[in-house]
CSV table of C-alpha atoms in Angstrom, one decimal:
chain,number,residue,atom,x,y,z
N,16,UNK,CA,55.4,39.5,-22.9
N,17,UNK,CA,57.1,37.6,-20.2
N,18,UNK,CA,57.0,39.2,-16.6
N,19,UNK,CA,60.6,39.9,-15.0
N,20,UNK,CA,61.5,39.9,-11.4
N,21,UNK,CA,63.7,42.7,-9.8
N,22,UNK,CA,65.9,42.8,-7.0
N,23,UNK,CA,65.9,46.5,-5.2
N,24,UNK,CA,62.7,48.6,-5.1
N,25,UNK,CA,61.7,50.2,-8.0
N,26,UNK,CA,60.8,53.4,-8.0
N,27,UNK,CA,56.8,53.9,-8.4
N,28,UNK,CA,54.5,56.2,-6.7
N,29,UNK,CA,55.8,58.0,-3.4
N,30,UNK,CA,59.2,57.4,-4.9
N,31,UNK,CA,60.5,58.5,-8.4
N,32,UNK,CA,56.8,57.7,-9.7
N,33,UNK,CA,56.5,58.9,-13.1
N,34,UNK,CA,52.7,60.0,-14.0
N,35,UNK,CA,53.3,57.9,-17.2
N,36,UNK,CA,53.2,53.5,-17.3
N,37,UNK,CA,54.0,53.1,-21.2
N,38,UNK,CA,54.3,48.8,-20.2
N,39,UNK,CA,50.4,49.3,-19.7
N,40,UNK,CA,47.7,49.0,-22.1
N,41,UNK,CA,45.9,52.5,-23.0
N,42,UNK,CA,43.1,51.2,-20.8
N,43,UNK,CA,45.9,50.1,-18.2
N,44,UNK,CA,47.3,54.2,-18.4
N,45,UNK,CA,43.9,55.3,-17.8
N,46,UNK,CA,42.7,53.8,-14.8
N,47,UNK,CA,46.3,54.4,-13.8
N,48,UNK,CA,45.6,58.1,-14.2
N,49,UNK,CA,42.7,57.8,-12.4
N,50,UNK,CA,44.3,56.0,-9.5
N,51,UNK,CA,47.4,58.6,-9.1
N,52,UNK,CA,44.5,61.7,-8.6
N,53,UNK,CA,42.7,59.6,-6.2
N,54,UNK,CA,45.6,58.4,-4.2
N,55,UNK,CA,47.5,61.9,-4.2
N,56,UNK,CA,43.9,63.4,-3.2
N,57,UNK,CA,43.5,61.3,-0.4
N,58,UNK,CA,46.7,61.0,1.6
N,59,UNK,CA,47.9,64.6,0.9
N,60,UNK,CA,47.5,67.4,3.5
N,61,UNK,CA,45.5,69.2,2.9
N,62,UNK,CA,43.3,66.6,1.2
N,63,UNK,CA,41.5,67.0,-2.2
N,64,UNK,CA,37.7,67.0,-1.3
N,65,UNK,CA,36.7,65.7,-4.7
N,66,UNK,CA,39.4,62.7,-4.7
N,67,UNK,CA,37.8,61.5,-1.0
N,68,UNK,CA,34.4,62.1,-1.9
N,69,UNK,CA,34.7,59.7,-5.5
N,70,UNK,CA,36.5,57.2,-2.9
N,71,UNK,CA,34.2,56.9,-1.0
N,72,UNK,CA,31.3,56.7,-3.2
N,73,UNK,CA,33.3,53.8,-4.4
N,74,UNK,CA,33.6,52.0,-1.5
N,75,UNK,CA,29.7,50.5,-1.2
N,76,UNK,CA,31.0,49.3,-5.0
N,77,UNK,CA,33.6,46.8,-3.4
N,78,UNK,CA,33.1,43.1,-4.4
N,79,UNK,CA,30.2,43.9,-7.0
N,80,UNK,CA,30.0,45.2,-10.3
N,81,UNK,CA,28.7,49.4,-11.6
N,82,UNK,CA,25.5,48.0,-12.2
N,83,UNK,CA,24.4,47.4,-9.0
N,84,UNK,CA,24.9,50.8,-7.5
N,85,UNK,CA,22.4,53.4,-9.4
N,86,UNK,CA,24.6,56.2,-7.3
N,87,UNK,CA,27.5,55.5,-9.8
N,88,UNK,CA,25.5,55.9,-13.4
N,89,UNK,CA,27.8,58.4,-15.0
N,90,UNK,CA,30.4,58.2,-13.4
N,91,UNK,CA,33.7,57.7,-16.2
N,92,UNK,CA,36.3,55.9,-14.4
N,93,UNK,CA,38.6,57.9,-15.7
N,94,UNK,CA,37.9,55.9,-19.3
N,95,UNK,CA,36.9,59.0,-20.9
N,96,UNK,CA,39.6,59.1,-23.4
N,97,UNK,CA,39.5,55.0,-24.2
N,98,UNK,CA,37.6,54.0,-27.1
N,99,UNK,CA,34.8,51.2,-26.0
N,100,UNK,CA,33.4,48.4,-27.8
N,101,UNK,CA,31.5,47.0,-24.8
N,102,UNK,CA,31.4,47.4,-20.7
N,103,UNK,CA,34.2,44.8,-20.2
N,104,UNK,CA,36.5,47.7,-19.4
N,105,UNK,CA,34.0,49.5,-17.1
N,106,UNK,CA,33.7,46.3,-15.4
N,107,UNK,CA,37.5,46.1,-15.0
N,108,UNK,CA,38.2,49.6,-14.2
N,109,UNK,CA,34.8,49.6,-11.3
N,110,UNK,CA,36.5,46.3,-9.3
N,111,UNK,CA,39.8,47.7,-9.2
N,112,UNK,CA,38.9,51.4,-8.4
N,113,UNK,CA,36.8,49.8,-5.7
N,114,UNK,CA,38.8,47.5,-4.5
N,115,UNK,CA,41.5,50.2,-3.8
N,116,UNK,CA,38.6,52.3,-2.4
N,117,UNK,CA,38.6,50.0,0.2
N,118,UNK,CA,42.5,49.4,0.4
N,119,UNK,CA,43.2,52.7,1.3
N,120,UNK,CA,40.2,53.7,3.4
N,121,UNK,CA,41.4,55.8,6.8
N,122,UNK,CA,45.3,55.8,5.6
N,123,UNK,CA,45.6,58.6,4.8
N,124,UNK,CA,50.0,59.2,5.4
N,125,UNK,CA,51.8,59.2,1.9
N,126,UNK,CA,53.7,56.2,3.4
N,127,UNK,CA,50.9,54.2,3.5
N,128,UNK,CA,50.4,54.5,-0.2
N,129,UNK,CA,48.3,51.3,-0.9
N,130,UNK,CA,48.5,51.6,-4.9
N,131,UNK,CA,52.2,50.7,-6.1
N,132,UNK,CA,53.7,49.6,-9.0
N,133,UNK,CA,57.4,48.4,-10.0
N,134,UNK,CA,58.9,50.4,-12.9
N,135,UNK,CA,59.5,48.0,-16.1
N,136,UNK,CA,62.8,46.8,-17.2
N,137,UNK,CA,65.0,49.0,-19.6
N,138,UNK,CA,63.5,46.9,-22.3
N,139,UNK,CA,59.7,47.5,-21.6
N,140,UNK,CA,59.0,44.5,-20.2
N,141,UNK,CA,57.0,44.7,-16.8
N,142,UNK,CA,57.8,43.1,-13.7
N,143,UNK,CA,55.4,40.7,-11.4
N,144,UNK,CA,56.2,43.3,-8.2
N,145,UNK,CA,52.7,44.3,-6.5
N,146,UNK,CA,50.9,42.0,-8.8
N,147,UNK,CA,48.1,39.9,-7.3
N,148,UNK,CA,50.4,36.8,-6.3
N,149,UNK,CA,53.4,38.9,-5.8
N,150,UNK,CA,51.1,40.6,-2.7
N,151,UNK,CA,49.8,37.9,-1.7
N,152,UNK,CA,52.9,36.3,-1.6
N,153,UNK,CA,53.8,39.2,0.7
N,154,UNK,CA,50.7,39.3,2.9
N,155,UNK,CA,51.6,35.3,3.5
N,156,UNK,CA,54.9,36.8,4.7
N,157,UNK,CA,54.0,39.4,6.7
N,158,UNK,CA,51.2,38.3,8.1
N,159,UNK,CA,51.6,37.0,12.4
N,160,UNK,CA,51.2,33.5,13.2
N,161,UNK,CA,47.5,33.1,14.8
N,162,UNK,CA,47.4,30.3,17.8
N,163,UNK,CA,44.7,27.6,17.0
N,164,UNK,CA,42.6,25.6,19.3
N,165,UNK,CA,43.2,22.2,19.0
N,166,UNK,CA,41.0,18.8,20.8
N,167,UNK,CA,43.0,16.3,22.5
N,168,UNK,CA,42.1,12.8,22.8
N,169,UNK,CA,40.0,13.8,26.0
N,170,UNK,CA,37.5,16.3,23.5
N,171,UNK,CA,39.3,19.1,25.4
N,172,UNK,CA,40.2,22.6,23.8
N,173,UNK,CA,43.9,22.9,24.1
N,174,UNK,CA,46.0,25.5,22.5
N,175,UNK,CA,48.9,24.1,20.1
N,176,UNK,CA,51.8,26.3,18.7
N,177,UNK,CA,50.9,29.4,17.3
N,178,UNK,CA,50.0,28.1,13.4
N,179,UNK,CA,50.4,29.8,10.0
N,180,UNK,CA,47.7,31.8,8.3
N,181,UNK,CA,49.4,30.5,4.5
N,182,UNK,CA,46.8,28.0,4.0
N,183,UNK,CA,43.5,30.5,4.2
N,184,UNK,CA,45.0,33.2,2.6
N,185,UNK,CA,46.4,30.9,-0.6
N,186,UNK,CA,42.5,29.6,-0.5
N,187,UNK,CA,41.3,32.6,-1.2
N,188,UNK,CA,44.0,33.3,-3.9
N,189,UNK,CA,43.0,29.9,-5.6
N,190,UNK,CA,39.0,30.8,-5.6
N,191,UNK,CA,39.9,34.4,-7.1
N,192,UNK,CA,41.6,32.3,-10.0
N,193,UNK,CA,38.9,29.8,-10.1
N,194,UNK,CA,36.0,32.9,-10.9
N,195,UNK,CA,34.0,32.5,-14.2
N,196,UNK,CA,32.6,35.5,-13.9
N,197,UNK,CA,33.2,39.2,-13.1
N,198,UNK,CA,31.0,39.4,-10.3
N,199,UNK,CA,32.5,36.4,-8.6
N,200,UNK,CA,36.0,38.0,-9.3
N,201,UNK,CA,34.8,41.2,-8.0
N,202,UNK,CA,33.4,39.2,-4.8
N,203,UNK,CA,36.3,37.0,-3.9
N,204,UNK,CA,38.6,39.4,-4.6
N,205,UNK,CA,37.3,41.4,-2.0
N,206,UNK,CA,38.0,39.3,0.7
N,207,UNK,CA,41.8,38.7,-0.2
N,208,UNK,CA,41.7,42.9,-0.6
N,209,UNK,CA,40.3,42.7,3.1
N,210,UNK,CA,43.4,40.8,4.0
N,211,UNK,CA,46.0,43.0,2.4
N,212,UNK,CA,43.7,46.0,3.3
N,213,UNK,CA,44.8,44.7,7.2
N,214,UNK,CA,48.1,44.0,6.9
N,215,UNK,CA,49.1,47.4,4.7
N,216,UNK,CA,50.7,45.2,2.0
N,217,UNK,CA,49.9,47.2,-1.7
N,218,UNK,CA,48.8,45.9,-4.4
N,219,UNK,CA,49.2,47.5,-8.3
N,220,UNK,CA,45.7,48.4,-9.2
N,221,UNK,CA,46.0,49.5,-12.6
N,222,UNK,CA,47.6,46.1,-13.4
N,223,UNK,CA,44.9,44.2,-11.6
N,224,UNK,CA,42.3,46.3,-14.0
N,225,UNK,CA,44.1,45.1,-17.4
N,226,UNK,CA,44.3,41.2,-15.7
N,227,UNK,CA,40.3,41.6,-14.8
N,228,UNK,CA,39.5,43.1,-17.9
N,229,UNK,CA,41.9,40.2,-19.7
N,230,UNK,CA,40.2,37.4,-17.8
N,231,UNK,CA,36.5,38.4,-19.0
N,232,UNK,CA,38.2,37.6,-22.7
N,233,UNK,CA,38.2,34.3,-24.5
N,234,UNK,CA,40.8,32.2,-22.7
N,235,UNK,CA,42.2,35.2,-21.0
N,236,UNK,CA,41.6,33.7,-17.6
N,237,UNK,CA,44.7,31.2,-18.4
N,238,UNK,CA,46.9,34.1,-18.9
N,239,UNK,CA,46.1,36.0,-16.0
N,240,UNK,CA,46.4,33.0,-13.2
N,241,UNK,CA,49.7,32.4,-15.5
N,242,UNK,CA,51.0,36.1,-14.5
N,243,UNK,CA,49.6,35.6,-10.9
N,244,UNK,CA,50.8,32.5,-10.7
N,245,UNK,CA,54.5,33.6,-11.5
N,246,UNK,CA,54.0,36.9,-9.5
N,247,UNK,CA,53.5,34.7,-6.1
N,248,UNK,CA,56.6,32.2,-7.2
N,249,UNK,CA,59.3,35.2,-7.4
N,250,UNK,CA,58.0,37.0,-4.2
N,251,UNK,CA,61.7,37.3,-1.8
N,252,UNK,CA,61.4,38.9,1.4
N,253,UNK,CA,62.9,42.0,1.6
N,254,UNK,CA,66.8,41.9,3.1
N,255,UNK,CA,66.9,43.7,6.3
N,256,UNK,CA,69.9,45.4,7.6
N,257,UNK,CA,70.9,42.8,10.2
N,258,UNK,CA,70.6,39.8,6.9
N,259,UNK,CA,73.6,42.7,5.1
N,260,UNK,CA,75.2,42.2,8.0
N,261,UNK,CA,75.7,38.5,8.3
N,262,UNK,CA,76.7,38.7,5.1
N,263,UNK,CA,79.3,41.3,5.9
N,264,UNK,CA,80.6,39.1,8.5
């Protein structure tokens, strides 16, 4: 199904957030479950002790895949309930559970909620807000100009204008959509979740499970830098309240 943009903010966790994402996949609703226990576990007060301690056996997970960490044999990923034919949706579900491990590590103020998600149109259809390119999109926005040595003629260092941090961030966007495999997914997505991690920009999780879990199928990688792809194209700034006013005036 197409992705739509939307205008205002949708209402999603920390807002009207309704426990339930029917526009998802029955894999998608599952890790989605999973998400909203760790997330309300960890940035409530008092805390759930369980939620942080899954987190942050997850965390060590971050950038690799199940396999390589002994410490997590057994653990579900909330996939109890979804019939498996193989470990592609383990795979999936491990890389984004980790990756928001990570995300959300010491934020721990419901505010800071680093798993979001836009409600879907009337229709069904889902929307590209908090997707992959959507947030990066965002982080590219948000993100503070970074001065930049620069050599004059003479060899010498000197400082020029404070320079954008666009073109490193949409590198690392382009090598997440150039992976092959899960494990270089898994890596170089890490870095970009680093990024976003830094500058508190969220990222929907249970989305970026069905998109990993859609890239390890045949041709599915197409797809998912399609959806990326249009989730960083429709990113808007938000209006502030001094834009409504020059519009006012």
């Amino acid at each position: 199904m197409e992705p739509t943009t939307e205008t205002t903010e949708p209402a999603g966790e920390g807002a009207a957030g309704d426990a339930e994402r029917k526009e998802l996949t029955g894999f998608g609703q599952a890790v989605h479950g999973q998400l909203l226990w760790l997330q309300r576990g960890y940035v409530s007060d008092p805390d759930d002790p369980m939620a942080v301690q899954v987190l942050a056996g997850l965390r060590p997970g971050a950038g690799r895949l199940p396999e390589d960490l002994p410490r997590l044999l057994g653990y579900d990923y909330g996939l109890h309930e979804v019939w498996l034919d193989d470990d592609i949706p383990v795979r999936a579900a491990h890389i984004a559970l980790s990756l928001y491990a990570v995300h959300q590590q010491s934020l721990r103020s419901a505010d800071l909620r680093m798993y979001k998600w836009a409600a879907p149109k009337p229709e069904g259809r889902p929307t590209v807000r908090h997707n992959l390119g959507w947030a990066v999109r965002a982080l590219m926005d948000q993100a503070p100009s970074e001065p930049e040595p620069d050599a004059g003629a003479d060899g010498r260092q000197r400082k020029a204008g404070p320079v954008s941090i666009h073109d490193p961030v949409r590198q690392r966007f382009v090598q997440a959509g150039k992976a092959t495999s899960a494990r270089t997914m898994a890596d170089r997505l890490r870095g970009l979740v680093d990024l976003l991690h830094r500058h508190r920009v969220p990222l929907d999780y249970a989305l970026l499970a069905e998109h990993i879990h859609k890239a390890q199928q045949p041709g599915g990688i197409s797809e998912v830098r399609r959806a990326w792809n249009f989730g960083f194209n429709s990113y808007r700034a938000p209006r502030t309240t001094d834009d409504t006013d020059k519009d006012a005036s």
